[in-house]
GROMACS .gro file of C-alpha atoms in nm:
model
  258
    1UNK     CA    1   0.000   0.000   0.000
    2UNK     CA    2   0.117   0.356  -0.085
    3UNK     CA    3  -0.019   0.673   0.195
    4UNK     CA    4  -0.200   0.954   0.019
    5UNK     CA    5   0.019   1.223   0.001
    6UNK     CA    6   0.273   0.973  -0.237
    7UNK     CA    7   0.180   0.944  -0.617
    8UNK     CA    8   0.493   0.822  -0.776
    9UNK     CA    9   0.448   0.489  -0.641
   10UNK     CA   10   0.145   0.216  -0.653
   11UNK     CA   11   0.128  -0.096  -0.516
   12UNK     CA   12   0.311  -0.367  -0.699
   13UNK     CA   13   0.625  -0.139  -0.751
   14UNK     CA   14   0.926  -0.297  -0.706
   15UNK     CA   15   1.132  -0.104  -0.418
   16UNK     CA   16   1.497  -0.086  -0.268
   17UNK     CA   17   1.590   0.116   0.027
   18UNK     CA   18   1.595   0.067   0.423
   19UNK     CA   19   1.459   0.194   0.737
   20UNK     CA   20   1.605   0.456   0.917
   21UNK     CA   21   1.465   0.359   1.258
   22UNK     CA   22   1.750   0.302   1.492
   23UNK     CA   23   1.588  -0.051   1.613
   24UNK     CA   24   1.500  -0.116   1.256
   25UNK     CA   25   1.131  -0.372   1.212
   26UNK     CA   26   1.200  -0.454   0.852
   27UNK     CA   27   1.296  -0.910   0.911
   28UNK     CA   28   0.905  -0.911   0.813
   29UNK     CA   29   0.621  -0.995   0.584
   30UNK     CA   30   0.533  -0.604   0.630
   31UNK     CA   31   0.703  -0.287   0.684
   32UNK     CA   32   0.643   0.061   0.695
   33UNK     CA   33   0.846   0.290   0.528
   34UNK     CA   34   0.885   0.702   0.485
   35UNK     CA   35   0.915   0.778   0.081
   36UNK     CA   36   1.219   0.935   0.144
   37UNK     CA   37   1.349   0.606   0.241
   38UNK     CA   38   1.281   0.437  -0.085
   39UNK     CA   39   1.296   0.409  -0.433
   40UNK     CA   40   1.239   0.210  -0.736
   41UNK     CA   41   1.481  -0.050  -0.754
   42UNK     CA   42   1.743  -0.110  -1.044
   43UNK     CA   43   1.536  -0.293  -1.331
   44UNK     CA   44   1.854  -0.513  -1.408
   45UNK     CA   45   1.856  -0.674  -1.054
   46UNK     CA   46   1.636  -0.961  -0.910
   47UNK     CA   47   1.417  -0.880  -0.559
   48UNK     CA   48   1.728  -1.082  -0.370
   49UNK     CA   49   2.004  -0.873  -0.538
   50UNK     CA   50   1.801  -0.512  -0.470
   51UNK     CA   51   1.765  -0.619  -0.091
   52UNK     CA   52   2.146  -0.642  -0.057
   53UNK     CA   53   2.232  -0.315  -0.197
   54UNK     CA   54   2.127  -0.041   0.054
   55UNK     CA   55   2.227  -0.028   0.355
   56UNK     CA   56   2.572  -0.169   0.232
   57UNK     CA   57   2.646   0.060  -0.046
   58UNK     CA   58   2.489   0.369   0.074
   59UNK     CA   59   2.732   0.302   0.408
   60UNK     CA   60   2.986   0.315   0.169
   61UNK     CA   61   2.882   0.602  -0.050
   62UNK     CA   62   2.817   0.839   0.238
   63UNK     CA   63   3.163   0.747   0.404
   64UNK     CA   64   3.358   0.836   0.089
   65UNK     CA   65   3.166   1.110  -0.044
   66UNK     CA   66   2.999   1.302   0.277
   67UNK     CA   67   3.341   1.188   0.546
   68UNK     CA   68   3.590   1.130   0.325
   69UNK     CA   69   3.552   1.401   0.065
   70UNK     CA   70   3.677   1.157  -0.216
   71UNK     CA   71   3.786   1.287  -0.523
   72UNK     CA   72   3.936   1.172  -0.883
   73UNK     CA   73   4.307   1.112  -0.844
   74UNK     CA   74   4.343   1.043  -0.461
   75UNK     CA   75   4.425   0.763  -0.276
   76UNK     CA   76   4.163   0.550  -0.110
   77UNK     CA   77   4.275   0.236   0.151
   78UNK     CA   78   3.995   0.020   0.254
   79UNK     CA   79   4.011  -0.213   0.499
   80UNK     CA   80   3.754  -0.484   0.492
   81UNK     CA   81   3.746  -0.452   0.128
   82UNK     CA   82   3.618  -0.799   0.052
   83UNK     CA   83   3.303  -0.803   0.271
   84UNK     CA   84   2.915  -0.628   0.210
   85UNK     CA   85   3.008  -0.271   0.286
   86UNK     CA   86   3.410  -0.331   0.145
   87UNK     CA   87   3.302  -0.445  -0.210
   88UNK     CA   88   3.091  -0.203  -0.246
   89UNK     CA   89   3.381   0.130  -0.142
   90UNK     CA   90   3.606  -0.073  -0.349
   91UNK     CA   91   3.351  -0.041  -0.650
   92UNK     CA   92   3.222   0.365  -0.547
   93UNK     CA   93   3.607   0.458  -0.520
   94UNK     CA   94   3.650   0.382  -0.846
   95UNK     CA   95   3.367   0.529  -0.961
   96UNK     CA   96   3.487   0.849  -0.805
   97UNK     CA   97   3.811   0.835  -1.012
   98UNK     CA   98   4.018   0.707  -0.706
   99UNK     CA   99   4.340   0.460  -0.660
  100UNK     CA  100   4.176   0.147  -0.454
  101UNK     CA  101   4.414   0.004  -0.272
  102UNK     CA  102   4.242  -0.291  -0.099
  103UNK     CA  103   4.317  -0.474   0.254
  104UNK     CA  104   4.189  -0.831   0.248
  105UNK     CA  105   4.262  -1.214   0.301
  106UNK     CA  106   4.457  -1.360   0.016
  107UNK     CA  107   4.121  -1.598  -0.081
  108UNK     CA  108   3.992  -1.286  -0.138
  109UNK     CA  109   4.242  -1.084  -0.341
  110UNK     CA  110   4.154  -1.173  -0.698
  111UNK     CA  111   3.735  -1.066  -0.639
  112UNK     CA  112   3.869  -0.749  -0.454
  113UNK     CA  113   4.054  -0.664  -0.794
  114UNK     CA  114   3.822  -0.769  -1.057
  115UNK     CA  115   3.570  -0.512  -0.863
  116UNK     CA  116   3.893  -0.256  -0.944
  117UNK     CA  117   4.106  -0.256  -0.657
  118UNK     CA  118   4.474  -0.150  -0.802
  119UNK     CA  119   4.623  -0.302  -0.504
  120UNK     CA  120   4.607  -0.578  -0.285
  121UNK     CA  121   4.748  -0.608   0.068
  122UNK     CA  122   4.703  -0.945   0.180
  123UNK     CA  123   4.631  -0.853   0.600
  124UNK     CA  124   4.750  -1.204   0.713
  125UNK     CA  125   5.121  -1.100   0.579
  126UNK     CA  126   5.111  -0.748   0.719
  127UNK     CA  127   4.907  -0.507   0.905
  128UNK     CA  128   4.767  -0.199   0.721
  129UNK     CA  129   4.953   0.032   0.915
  130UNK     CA  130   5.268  -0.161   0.774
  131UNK     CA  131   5.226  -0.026   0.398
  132UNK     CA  132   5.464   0.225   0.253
  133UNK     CA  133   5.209   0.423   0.061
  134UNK     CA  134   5.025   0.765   0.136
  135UNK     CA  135   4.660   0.816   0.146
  136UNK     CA  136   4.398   1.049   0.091
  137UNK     CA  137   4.138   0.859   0.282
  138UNK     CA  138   4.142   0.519   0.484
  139UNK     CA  139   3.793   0.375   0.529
  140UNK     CA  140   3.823   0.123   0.789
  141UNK     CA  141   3.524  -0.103   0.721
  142UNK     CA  142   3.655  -0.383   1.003
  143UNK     CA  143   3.711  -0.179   1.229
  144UNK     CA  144   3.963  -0.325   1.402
  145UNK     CA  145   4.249  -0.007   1.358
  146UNK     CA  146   4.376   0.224   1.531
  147UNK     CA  147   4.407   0.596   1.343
  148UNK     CA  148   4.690   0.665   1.553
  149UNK     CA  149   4.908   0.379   1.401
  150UNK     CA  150   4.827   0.518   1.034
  151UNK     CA  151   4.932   0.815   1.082
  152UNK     CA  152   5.216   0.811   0.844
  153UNK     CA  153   5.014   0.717   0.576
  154UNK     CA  154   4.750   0.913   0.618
  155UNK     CA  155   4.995   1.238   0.658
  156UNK     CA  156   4.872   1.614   0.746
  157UNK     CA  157   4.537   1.565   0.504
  158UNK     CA  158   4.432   1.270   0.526
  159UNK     CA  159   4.062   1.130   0.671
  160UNK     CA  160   3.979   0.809   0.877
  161UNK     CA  161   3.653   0.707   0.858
  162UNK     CA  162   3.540   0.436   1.065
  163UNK     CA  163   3.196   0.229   1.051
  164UNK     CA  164   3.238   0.092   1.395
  165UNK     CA  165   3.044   0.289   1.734
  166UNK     CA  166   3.219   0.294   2.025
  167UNK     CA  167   3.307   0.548   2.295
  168UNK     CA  168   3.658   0.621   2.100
  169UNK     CA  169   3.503   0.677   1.731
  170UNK     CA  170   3.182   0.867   1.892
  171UNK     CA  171   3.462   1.094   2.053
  172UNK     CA  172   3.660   1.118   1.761
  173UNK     CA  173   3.347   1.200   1.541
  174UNK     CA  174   3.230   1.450   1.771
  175UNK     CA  175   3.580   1.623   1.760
  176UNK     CA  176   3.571   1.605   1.337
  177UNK     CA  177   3.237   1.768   1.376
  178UNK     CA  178   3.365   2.088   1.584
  179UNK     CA  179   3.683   2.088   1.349
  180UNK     CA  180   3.917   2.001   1.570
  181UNK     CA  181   3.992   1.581   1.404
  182UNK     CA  182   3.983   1.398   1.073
  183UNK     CA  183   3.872   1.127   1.210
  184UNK     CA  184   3.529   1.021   1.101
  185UNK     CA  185   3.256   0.786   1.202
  186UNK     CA  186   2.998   0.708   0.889
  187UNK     CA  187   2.604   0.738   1.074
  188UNK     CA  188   2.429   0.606   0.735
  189UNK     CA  189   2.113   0.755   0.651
  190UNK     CA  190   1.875   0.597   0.377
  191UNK     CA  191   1.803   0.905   0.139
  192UNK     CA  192   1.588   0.869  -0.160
  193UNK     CA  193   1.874   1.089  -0.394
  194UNK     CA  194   2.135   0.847  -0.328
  195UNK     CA  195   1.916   0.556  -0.387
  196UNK     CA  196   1.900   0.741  -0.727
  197UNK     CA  197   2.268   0.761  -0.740
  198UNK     CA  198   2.366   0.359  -0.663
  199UNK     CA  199   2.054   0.276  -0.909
  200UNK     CA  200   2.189   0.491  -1.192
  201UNK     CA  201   2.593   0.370  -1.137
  202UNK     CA  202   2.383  -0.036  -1.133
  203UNK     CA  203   2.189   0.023  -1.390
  204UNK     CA  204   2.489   0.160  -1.647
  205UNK     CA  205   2.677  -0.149  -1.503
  206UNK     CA  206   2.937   0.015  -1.272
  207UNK     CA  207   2.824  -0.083  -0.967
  208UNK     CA  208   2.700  -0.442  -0.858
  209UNK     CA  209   2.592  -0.664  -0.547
  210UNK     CA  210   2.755  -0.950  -0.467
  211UNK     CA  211   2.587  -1.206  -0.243
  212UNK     CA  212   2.737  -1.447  -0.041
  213UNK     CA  213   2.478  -1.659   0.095
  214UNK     CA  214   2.057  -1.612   0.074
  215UNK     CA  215   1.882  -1.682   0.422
  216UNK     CA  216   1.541  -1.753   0.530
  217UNK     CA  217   1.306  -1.551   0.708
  218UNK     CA  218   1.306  -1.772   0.994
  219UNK     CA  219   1.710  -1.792   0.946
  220UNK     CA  220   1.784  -1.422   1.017
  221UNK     CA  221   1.947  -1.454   1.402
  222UNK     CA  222   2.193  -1.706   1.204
  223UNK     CA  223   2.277  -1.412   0.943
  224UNK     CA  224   2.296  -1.129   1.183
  225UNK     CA  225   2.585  -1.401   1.393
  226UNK     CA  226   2.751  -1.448   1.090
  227UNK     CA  227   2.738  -1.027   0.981
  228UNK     CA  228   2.895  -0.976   1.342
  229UNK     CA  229   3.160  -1.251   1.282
  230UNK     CA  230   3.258  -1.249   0.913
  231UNK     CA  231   3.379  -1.036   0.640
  232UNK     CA  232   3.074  -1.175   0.383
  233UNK     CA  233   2.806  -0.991   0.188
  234UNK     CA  234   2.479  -1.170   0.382
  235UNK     CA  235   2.099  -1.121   0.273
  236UNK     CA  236   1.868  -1.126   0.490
  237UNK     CA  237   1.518  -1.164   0.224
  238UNK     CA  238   1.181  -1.094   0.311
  239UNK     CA  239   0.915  -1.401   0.303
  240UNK     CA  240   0.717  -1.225   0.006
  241UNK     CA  241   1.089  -1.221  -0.177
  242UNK     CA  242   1.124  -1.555  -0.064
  243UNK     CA  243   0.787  -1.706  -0.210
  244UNK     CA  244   0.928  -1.495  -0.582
  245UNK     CA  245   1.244  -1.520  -0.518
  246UNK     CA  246   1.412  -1.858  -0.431
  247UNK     CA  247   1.168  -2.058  -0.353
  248UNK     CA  248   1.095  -2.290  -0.051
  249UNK     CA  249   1.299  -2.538  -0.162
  250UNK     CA  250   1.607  -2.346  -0.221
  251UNK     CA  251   1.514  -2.160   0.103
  252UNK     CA  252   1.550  -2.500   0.305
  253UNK     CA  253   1.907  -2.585   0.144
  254UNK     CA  254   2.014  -2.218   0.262
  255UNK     CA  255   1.935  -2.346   0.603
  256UNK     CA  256   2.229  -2.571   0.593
  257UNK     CA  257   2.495  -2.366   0.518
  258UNK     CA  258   2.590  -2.161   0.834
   0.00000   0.00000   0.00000
């Protein structure tokens, strides 16, 4: 169903976007949504590859463009780069005209440049704080470093921006916001423009989901474990994408493979 006040929608439309209510309410049959917070999905995806696209890729769009002020020519580290929100900045920083240089496991290092990473760093040989190169921007989608330790790479200039919450990053975000700290922590916000954006960059084939694994309705405490745990792009699908989608016996064998 569509409210009154919106008439570029009707029901049937085929939608992409996510909630921005901090607890979120969306692992269900029904959801309600502001129009701000949605938009018509890329006609070149299925229902399951649309669901895995926003709040992974607009993560990474907003910590590029809004934190990181990206630009053509700079130098863009991202650590993580192999997982939902990593393949993704990999894919939008070279879309913005930047060098990738991606930090990943070495399973992962050929996927991480066919998505147009110019450079690998495998993480299990050396830590990124360990690579002689400068950057513009580090996006730490992991996590797990410490902005004091690349401070050689990233120089006088350069922005952290970190995906992670805690008391630290808060801090540090807080400090960026009053001008006094380049250190950045992404707050992703579904907006109906750069829904626009990642649909446009999809639909001209620059930008595309990867999925790892497809999980059931029933199944989503399993993929929220395994989104905490592991660098992987995970789905969680709805049960009306499910019934169009997959299928309930494809649905079953998904079961099986946490």
């Amino acid at each position: 169903e569509v409210g009154d006040r919106v008439d570029d929608l009707v029901p049937g439309d085929r939608v992409f976007g996510m909630s921005n209510r901090f607890c979120g309410g969306v692992l269900a049959e029904y959801a309600l949504f502001d129009r701000g917070e949605l938009e018509q999905a890329p006609e070149c995806l299925s229902p399951v590859e649309s669901a895995a696209v926003p709040l992974a890729a607009l993560t990474a769009l907003q910590a590029l463009r809004d934190l990181g002020r990206l630009e053509p020519g700079q130098s863009l580290l991202i650590n993580g780069a192999s997982g939902g929100v990593g393949h993704f900045a990999v894919q939008i920083g070279r879309i913005m005209g930047a060098e990738v240089h991606a930090v990943c496991g070495p399973a992962n290092a050929g996927f991480v440049t066919r998505l147009g990473a110019a450079q690998v760093h495998d993480y299990s040989a050396a830590s990124p704080d360990a690579i002689d190169h400068g950057f513009d921007v580090v996006f730490d989608v992991f996590g797990d470093q410490d902005p004091r330790l690349l401070a050689r790479q990233l120089g006088r200039d350069g922005v952290f921006v970190s995906t992670v919450p805690r008391g630290r990053t808060i801090g540090r975000e807080l400090l960026a916001r009053l001008g006094l700290g380049r250190h950045r922590l992404v707050l992703v916000r579904s907006r109906r423009d750069d829904l626009e954006r990642l649909a446009a960059w999809i639909d001209c084939g620059e930008l595309r989901p990867h999925i790892d694994r497809v999980y059931a309705p029933g199944d989503g405490a399993d993929a929220q474990v395994l989104a905490l745990v592991a660098s992987e792009a995970v789905l969680l699908q709805g049960a009306e994408q499910l019934r169009e989608g997959i299928g309930p016996e494809a649905a079953e064998a998904c079961r099986g493979q946490l």
